[in-house]
GROMACS .gro file of C-alpha atoms in nm:
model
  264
    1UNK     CA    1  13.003  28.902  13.934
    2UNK     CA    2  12.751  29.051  13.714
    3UNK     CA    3  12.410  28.866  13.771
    4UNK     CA    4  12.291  28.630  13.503
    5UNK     CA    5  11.934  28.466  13.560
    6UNK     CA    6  11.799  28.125  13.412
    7UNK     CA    7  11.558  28.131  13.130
    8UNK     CA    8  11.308  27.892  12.910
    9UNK     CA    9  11.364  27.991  12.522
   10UNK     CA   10  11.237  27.869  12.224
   11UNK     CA   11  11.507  27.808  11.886
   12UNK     CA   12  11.350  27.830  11.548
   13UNK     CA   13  11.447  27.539  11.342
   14UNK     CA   14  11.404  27.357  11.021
   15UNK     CA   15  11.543  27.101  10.782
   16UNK     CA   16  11.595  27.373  10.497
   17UNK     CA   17  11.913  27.463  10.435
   18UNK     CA   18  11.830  27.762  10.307
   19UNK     CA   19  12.004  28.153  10.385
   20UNK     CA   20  11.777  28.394  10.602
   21UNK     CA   21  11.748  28.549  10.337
   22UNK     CA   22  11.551  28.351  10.067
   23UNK     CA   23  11.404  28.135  10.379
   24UNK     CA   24  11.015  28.116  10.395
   25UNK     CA   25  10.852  27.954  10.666
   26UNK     CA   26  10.688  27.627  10.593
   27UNK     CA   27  10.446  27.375  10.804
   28UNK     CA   28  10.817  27.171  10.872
   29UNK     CA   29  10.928  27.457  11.078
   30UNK     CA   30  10.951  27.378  11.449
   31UNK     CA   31  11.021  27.531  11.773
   32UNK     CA   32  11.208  27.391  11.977
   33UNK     CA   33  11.213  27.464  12.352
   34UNK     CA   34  11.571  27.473  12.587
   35UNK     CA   35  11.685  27.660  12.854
   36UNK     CA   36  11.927  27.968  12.836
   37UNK     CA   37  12.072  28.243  13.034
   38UNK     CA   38  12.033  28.618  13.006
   39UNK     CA   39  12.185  28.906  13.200
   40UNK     CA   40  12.049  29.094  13.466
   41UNK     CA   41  11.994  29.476  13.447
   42UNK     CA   42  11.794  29.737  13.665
   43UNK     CA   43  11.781  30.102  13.727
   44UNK     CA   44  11.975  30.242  13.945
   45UNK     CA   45  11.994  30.571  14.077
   46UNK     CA   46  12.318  30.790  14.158
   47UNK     CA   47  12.233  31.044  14.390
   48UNK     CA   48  12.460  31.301  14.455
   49UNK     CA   49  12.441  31.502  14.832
   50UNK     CA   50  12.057  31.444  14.824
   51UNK     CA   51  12.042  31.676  14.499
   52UNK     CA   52  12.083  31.574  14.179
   53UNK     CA   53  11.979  31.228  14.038
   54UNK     CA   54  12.114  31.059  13.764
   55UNK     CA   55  11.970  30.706  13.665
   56UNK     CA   56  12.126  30.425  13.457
   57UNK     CA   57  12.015  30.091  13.365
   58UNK     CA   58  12.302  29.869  13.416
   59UNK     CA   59  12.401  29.562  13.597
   60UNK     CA   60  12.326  29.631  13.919
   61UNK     CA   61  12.657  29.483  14.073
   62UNK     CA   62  12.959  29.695  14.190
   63UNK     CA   63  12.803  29.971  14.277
   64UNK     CA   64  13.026  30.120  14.479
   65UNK     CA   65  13.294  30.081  14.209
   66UNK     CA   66  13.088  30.219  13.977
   67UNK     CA   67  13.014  30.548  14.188
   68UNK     CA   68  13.381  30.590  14.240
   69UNK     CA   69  13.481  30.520  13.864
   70UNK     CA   70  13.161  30.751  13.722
   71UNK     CA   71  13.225  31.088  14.003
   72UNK     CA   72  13.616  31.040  13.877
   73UNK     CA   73  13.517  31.011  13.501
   74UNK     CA   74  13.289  31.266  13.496
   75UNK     CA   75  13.504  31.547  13.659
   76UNK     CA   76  13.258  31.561  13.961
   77UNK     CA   77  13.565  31.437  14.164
   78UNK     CA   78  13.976  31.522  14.105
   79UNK     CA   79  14.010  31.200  14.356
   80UNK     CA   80  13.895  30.934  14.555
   81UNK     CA   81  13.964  31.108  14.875
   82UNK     CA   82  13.685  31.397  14.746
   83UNK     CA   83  13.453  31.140  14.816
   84UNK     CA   84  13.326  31.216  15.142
   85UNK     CA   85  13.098  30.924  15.141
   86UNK     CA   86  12.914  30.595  14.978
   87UNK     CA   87  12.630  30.443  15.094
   88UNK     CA   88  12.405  30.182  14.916
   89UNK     CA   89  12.031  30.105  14.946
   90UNK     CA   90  11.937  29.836  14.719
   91UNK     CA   91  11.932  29.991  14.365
   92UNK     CA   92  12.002  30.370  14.550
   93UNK     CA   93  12.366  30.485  14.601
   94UNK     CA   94  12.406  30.791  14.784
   95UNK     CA   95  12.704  31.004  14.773
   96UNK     CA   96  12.844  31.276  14.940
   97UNK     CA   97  13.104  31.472  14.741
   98UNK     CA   98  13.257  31.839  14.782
   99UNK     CA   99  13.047  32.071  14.538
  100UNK     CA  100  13.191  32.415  14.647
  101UNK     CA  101  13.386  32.413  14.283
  102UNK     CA  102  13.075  32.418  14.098
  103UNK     CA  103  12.853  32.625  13.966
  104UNK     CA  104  12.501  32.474  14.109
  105UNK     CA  105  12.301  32.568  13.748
  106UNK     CA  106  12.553  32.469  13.548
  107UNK     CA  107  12.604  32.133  13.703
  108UNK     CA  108  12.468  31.832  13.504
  109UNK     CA  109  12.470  31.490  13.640
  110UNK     CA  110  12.481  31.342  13.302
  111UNK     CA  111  12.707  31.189  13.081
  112UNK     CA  112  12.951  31.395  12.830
  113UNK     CA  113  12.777  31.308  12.496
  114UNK     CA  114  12.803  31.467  12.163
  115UNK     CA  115  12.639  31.763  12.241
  116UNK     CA  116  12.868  31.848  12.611
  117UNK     CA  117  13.238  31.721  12.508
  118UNK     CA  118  13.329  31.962  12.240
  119UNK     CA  119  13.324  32.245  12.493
  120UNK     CA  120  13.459  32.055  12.795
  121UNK     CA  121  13.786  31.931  12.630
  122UNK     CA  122  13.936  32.237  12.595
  123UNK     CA  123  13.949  32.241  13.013
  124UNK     CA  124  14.088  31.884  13.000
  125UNK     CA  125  14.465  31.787  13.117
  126UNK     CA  126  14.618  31.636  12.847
  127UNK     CA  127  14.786  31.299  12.894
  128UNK     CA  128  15.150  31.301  12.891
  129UNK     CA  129  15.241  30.957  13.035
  130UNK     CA  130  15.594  30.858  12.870
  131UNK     CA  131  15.456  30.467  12.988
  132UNK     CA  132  15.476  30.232  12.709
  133UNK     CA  133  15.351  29.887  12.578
  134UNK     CA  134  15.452  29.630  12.353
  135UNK     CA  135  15.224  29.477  12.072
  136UNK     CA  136  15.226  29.173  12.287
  137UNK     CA  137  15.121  29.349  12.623
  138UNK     CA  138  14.848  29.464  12.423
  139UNK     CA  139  14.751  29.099  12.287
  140UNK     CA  140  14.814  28.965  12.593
  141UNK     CA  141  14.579  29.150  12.764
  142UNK     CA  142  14.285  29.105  12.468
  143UNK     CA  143  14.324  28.762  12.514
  144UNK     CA  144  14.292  28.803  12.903
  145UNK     CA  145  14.019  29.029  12.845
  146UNK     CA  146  13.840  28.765  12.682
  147UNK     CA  147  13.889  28.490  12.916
  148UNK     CA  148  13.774  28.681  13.182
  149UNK     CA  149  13.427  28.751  13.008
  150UNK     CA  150  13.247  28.490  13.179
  151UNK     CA  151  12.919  28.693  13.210
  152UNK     CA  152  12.933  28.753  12.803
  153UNK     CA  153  13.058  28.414  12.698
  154UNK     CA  154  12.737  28.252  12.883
  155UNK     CA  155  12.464  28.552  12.778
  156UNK     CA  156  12.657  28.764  12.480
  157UNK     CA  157  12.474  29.065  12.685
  158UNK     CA  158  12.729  29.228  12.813
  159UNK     CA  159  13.012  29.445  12.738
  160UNK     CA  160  13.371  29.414  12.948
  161UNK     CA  161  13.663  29.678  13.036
  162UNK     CA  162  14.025  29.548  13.184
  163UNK     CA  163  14.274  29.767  13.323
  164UNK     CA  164  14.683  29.662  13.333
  165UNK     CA  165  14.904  29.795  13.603
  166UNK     CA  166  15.240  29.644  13.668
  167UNK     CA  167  15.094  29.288  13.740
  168UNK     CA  168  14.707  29.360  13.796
  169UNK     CA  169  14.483  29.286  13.522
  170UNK     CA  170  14.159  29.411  13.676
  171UNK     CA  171  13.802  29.378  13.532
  172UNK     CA  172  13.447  29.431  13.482
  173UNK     CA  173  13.127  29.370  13.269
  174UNK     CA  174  12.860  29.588  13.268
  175UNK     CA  175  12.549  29.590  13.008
  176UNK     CA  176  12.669  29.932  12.971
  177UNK     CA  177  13.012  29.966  12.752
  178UNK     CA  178  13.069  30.310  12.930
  179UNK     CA  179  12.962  30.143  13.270
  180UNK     CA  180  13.259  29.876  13.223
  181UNK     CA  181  13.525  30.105  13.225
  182UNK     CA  182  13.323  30.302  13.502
  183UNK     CA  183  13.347  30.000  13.751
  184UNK     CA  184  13.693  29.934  13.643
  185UNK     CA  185  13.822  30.302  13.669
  186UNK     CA  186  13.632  30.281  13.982
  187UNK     CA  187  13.804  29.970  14.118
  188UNK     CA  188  14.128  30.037  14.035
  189UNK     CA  189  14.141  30.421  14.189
  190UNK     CA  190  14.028  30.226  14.531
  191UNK     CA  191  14.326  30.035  14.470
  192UNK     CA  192  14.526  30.328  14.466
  193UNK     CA  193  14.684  30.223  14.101
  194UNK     CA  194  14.895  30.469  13.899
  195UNK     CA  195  14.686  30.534  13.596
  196UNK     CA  196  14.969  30.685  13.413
  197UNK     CA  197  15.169  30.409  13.403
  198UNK     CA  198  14.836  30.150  13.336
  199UNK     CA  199  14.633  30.125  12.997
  200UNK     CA  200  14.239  29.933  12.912
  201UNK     CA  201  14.146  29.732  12.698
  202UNK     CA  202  13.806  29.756  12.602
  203UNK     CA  203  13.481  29.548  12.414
  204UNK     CA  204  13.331  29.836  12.315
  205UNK     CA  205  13.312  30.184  12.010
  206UNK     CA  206  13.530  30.457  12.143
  207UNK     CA  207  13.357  30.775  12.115
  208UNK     CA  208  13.444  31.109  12.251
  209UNK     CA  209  13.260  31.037  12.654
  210UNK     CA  210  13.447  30.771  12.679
  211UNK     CA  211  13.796  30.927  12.562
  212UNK     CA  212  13.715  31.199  12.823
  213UNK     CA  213  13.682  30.930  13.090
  214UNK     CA  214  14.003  30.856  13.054
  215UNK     CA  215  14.156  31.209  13.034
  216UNK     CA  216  13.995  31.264  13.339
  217UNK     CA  217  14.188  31.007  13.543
  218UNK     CA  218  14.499  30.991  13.317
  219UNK     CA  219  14.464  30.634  13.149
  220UNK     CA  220  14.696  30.683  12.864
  221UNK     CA  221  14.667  30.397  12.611
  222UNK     CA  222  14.320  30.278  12.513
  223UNK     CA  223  14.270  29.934  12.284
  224UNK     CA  224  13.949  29.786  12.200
  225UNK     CA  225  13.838  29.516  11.941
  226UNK     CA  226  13.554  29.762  11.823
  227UNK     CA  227  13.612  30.102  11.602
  228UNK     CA  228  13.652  30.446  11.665
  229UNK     CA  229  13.417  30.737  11.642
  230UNK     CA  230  13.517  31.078  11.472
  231UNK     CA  231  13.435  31.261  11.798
  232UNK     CA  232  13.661  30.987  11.980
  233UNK     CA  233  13.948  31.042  11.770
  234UNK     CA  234  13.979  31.450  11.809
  235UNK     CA  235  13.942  31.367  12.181
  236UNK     CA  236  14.196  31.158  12.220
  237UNK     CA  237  14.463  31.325  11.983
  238UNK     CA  238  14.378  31.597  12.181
  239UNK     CA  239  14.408  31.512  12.464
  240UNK     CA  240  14.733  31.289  12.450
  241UNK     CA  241  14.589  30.941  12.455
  242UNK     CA  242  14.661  30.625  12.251
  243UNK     CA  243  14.380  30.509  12.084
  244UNK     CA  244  14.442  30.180  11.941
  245UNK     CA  245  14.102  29.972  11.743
  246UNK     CA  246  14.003  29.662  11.556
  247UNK     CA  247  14.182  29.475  11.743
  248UNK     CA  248  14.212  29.127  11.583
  249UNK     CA  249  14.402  28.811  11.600
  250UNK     CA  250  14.760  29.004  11.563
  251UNK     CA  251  14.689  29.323  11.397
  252UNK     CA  252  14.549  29.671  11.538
  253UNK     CA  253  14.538  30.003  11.397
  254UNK     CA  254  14.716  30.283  11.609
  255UNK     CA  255  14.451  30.634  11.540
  256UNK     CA  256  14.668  30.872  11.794
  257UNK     CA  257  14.968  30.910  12.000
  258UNK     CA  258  15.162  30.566  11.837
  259UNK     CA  259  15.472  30.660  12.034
  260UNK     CA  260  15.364  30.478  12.320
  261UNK     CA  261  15.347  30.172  12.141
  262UNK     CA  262  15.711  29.993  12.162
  263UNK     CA  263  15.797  29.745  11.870
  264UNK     CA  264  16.107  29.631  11.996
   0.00000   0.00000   0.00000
């Protein structure tokens, strides 16, 4: 589980019911001491065949997961089996991958942002899963989602992917919103799961990286209870996935693909 570490804080109070916003601080103001929790994060560092470094700050749990989930989401990898090896030291994973399709200068350990996706989706698969969920699957599995949030219902710091397959529900939380579906991608491919026939749901914005993510391994429905991006949505109605957002109570809007969404 994601590490979460004790802490002393200190709650501003006072007997004025008054908004924020025409509050003023007066001699009756008090602070009040109490104990909390907060999440854990650290740098780590990805190092791939003892070349090229990438580091994140994320919760440093998982890490072989996360590896797995970030080589496969970032193209670096067509499969788990083109992993040759992982090896963790402390806050260090090492991997060993197969490198003889790539162009040494033109390789960037990095994550597809705004600036790299716009000419890498044109060499993406698109997605053309026939699987299909109902509105409740997709409830169903929000609710889940958020019962299974332990880390964020105790700190609010952290950010949680799930992935549904047949009758897995597997997640993570990460501080990182992309690093959530990372570990989970990651965990489920060591699983050997079908992503065609799985879908996430999601805590986070949907913007074109992580769209391409999902290409990338075939993960053909995305739902999250947070909004689109612009850059998200041409990614992922080109690329053949389901986006699905503001996802609340019983409503959702379908942005892409809605034929994969059954109503009967």
């Amino acid at each position: 589980m994601t590490e979460i570490v004790p802490i002393e804080r200190y709650n501003s109070s006072s007997p004025n019911e008054k908004s924020h916003k025409t509050f003023t601080a007066s001699s009756s103001s008090v602070l009040t001491p109490g104990d909390d929790e907060i999440v854990v994060d650290e740098k780590v560092n990805l190092i791939i065949n003892e070349k090229f470094t990438r580091s994140f700050s994320i919760s440093p749990d998982a890490l072989k997961e996360f590896a797995t989930g970030y080589l496969l989401g970032e193209g670096l990898v067509s499969s788990i089996h083109d992993i040759k090896t992982i090896k963790i030291n402390g806050l260090d994973i090492n991997v060993e991958i197969d490198l003889t399709d790539f162009d040494i200068k033109d390789l960037v350990v990095g994550s597809d942002c705004f600036g790299g996706w716009r000419r890498k989706i044109e060499t993406i698969n698109r997605v053309e899963s026939e699987f299909t969920v109902s509105c409740d699957d997709i409830f169903q599995a929000m609710d889940e989602l958020r019962d299974e949030a332990k880390v964020w219902q105790n700190t609010g710091g952290t950010h949680v992917a799930g992935l549904v397959y047949q009758d897995k529900f597997i997640t993570r939380e990460d501080v990182s919103r992309h690093v959530a579906a990372d570990k989970v991608i990651g965990a489920a491919a060591l699983e050997k799961v079908d992503f065609s026939q799985s879908f996430m749901v999601y805590s986070g914005r949907m913007p074109a990286d992580m769209m391409i993510k999902l290409a990338r391994v075939g993960i053909p429905i995305i739902a999250s209870n947070a909004a689109p991006t612009s850059s998200g949505y041409t990614v992922a109605f080109k690329a053949g996935i389901t986006m699905i957002g503001f996802l609340r109570g019983n409503r959702f809007n379908v942005y892409t693909n809605p034929q994969r969404i059954s109503l009967e």
